[in-house]
Coordinates of N, CA and C in Angstrom, one line a residue:
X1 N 10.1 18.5 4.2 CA 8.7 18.8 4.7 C 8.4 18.0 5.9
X2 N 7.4 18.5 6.4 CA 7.0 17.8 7.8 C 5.7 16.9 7.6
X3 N 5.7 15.7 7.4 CA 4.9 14.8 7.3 C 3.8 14.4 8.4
X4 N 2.5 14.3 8.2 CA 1.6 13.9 9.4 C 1.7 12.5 9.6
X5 N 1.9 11.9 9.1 CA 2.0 10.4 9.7 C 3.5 9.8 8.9
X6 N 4.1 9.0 9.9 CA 4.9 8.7 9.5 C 5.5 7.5 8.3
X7 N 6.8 7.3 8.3 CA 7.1 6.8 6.8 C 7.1 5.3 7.5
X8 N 6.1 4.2 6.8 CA 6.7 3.2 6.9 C 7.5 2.3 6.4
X9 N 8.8 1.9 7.3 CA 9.5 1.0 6.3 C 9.4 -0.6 6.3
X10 N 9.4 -0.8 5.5 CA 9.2 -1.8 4.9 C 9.7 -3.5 6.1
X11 N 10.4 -3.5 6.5 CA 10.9 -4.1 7.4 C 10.5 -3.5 9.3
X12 N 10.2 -2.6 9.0 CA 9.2 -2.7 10.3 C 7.8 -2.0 10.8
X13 N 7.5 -2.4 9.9 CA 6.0 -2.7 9.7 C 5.2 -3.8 10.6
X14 N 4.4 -3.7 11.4 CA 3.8 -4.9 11.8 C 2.2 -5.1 11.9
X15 N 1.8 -6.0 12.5 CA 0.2 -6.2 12.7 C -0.2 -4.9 13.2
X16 N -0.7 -3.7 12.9 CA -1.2 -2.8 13.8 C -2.8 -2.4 13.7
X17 N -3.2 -3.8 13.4 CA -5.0 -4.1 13.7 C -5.8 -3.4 12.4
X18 N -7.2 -2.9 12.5 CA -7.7 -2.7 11.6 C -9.2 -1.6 12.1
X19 N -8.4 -1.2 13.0 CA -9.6 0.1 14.1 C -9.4 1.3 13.5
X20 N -8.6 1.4 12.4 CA -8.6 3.0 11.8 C -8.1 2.6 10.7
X21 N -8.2 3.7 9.6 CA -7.7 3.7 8.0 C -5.9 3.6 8.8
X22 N -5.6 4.3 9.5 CA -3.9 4.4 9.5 C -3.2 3.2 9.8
X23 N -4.1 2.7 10.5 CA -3.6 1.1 11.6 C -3.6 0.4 10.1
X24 N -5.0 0.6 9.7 CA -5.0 -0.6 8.6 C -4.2 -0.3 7.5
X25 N -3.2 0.5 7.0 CA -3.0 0.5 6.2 C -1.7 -0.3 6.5
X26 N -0.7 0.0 7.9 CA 0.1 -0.1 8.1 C -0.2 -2.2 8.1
X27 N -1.2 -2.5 8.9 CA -1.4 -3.9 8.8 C -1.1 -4.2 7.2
X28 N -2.3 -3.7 6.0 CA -2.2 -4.2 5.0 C -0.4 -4.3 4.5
X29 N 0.0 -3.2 4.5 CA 1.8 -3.1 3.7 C 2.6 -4.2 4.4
X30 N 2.5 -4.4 5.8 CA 2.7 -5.7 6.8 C 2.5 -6.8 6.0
X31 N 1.0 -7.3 6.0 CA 1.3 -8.7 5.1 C 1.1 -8.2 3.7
X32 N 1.2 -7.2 2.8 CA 1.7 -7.5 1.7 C 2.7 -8.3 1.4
X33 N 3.6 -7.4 2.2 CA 5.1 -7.6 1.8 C 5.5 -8.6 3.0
X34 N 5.3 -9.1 3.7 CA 5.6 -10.1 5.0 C 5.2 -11.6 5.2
X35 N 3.3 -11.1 4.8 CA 2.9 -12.2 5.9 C 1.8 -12.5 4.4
X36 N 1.6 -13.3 3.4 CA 0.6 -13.2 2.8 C -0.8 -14.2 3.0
X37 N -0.3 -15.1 3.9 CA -1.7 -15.2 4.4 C -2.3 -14.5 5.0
X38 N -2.2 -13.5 5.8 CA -2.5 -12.5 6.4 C -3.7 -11.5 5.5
X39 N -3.1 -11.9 4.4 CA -3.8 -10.6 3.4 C -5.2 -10.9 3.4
X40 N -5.6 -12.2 3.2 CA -7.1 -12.4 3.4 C -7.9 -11.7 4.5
X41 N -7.4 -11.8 6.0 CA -7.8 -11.1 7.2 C -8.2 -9.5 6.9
X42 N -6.9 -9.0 6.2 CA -6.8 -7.7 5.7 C -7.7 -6.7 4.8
X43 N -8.0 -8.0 3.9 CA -8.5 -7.4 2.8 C -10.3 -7.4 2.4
X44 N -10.8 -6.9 2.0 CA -12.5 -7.2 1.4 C -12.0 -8.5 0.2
X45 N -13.3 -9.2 0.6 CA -13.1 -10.3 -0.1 C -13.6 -10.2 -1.8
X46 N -13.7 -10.7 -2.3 CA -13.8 -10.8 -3.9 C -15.3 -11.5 -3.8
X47 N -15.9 -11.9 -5.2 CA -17.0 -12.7 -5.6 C -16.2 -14.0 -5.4
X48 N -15.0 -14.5 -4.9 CA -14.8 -15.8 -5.1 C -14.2 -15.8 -3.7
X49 N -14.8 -15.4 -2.6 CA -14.4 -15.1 -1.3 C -12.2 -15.3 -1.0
X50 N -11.9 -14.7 -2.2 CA -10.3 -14.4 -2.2 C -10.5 -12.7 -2.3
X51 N -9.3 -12.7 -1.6 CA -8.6 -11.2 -0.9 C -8.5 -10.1 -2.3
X52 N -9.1 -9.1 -2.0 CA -8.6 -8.3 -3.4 C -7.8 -7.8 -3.5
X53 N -7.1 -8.1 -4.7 CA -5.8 -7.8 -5.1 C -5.2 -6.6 -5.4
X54 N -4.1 -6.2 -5.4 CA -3.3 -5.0 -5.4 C -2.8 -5.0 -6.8
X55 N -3.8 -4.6 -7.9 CA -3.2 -4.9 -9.4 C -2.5 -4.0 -10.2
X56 N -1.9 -3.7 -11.2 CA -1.4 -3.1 -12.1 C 0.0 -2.8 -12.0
X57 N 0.6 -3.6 -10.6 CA 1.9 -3.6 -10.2 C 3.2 -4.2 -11.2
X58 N 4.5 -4.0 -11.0 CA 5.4 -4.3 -11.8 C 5.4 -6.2 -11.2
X59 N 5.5 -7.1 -11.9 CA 5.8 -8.4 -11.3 C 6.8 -8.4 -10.0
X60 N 7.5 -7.8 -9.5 CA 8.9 -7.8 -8.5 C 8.1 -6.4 -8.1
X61 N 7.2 -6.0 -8.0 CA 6.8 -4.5 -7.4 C 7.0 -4.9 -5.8
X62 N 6.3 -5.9 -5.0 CA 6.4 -6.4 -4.0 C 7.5 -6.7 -3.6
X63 N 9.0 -6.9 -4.0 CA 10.3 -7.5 -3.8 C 10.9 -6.1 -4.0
X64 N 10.8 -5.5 -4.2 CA 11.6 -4.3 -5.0 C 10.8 -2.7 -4.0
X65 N 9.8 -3.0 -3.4 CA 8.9 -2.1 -2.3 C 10.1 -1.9 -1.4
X66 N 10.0 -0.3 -1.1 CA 11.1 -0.2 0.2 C 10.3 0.8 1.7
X67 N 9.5 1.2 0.8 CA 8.2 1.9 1.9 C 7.3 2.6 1.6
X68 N 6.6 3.4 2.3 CA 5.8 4.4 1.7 C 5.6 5.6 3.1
X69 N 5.1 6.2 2.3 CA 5.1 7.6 3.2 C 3.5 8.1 2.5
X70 N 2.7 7.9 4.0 CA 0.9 8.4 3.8 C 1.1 9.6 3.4
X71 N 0.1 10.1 3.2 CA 0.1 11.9 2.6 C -1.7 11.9 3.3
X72 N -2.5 11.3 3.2 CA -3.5 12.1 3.2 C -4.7 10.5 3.4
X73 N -6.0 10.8 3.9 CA -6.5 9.5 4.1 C -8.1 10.4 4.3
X74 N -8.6 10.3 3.0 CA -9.8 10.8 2.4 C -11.2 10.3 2.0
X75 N -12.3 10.9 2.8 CA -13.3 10.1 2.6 C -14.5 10.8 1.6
X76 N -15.1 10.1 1.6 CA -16.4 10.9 0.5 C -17.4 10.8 1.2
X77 N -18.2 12.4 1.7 CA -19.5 12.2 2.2 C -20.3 11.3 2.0
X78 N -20.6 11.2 0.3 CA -21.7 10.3 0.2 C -21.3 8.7 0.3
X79 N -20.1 8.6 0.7 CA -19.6 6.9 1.0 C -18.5 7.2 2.4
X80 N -19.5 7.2 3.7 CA -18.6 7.7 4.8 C -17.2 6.0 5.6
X81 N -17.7 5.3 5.0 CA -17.4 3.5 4.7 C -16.3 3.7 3.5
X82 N -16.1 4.7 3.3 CA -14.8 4.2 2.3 C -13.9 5.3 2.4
X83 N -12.7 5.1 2.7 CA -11.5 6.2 2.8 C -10.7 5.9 1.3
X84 N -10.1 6.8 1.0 CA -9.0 6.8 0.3 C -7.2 7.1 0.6
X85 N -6.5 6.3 0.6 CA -5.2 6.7 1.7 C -4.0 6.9 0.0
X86 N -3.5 7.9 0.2 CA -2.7 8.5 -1.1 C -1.3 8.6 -0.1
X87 N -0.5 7.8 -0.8 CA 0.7 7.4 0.1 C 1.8 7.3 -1.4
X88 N 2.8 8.0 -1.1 CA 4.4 8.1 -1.7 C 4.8 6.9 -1.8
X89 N 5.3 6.1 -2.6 CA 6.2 4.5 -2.9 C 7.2 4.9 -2.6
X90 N 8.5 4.7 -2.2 CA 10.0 4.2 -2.4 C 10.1 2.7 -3.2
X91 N 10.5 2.5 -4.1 CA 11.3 1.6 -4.9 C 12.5 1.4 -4.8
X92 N 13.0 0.4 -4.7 CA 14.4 0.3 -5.1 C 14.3 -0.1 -7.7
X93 N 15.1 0.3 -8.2 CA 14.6 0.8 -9.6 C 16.1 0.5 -10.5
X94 N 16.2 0.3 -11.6 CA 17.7 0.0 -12.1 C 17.3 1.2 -12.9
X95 N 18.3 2.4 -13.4 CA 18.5 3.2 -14.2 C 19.4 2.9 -15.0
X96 N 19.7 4.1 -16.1 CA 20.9 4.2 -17.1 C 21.5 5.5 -17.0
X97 N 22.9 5.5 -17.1 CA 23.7 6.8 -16.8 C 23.6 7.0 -18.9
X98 N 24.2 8.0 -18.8 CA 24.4 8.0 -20.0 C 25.0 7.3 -21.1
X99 N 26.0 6.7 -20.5 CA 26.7 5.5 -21.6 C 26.0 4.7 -21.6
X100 N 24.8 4.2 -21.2 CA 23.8 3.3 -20.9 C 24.0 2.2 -20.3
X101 N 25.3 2.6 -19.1 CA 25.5 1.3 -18.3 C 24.4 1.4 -16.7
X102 N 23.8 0.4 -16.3 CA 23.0 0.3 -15.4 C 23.3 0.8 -13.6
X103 N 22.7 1.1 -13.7 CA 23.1 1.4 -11.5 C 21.3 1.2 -11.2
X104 N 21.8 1.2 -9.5 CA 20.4 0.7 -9.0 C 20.1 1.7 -7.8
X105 N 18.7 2.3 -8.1 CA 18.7 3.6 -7.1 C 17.3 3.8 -6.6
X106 N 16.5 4.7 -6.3 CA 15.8 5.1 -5.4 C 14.5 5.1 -6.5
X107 N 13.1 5.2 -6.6 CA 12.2 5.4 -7.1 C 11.2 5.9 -6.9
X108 N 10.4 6.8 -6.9 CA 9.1 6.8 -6.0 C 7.8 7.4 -6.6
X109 N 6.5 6.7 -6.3 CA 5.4 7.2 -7.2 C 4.6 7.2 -6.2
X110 N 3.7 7.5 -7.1 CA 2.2 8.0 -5.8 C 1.0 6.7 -6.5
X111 N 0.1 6.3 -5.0 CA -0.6 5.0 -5.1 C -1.4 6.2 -4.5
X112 N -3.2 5.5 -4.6 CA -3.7 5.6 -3.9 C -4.5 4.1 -3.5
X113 N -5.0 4.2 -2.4 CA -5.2 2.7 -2.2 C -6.7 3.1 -1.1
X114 N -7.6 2.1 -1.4 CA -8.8 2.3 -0.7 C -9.1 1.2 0.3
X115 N -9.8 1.9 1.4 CA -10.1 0.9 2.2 C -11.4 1.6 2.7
X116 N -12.0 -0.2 3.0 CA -13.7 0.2 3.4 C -14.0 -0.1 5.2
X117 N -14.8 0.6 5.3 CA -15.4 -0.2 6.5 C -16.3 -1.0 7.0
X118 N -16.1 -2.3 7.3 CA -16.9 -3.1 7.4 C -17.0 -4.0 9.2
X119 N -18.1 -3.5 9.6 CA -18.5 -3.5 10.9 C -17.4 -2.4 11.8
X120 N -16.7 -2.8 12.8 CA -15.9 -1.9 13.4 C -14.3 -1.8 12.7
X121 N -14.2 -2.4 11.8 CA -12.9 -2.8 10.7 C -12.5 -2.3 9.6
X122 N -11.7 -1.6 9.4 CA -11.1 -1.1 8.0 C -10.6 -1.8 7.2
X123 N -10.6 -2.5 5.9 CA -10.1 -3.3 5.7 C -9.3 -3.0 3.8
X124 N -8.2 -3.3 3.3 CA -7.8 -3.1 2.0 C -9.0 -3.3 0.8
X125 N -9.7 -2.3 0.4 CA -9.9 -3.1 -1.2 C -10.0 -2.5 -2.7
X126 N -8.8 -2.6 -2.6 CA -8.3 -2.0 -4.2 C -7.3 -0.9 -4.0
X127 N -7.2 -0.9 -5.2 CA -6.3 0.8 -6.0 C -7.4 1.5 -6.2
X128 N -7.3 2.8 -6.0 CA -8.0 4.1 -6.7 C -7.6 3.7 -8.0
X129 N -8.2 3.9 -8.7 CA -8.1 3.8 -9.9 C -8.5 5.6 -10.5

């Protein structure tokens, strides 16, 4: 299939600002996986002015991340300040063949991840849940 925005990988990914849901997304996966101080800049802050977190992940979900591929970047009338960006995972994943001996292969699930806007800035905060 022919995808509208492209697949980012994981390794070249960079700062690409926070002037649109797409830039920012590409910024946020940048210092996820890169730069974690960065995440604070990135993210809506918490009640304890820390960056909100990316929860319900595997412990090594961040180590084990190989990219993602956006699909769609969705807002709600009545919240025109908040997009929704629904993007494909690649994993790297250990399986079992049938004798139940291990290999290590490809994985992929669907996130959705929200970002708000706050002044001229898009910024990470949260999973769709």
């Amino acid at each position: 299939p022919t995808f509208r925005h492209r697949f980012l990988v994981r390794g070249a990914c960079t700062n690409a600002g926070l002037a649109n849901p797409v830039a920012a997304l590409q910024t946020f996966f940048w210092a996820f996986v890169s730069n974690e101080d960065a995440l604070k800049d990135v993210s809506v802050l918490d009640e304890n002015n820390e960056p909100v977190q990316l929860t319900g992940m595997a412990l090594d979900w961040r180590e084990r991340l190989i990219g993602l591929q956006p699909l769609s970047f969705v807002s709600d009338p009545k919240q025109p300040d908040m997009i929704v960006a629904t993007v494909i995972t690649q994993t790297r994943a250990q399986f079992y063949d049938k004798n139940n001996v291990p290999f290590e292969g490809i994985a992929h699930g669907i996130l959705k991840l929200r970002f708000e806007k706050i002044g001229d800035e898009w910024r990470f905060a949260g999973k769709e849940r």
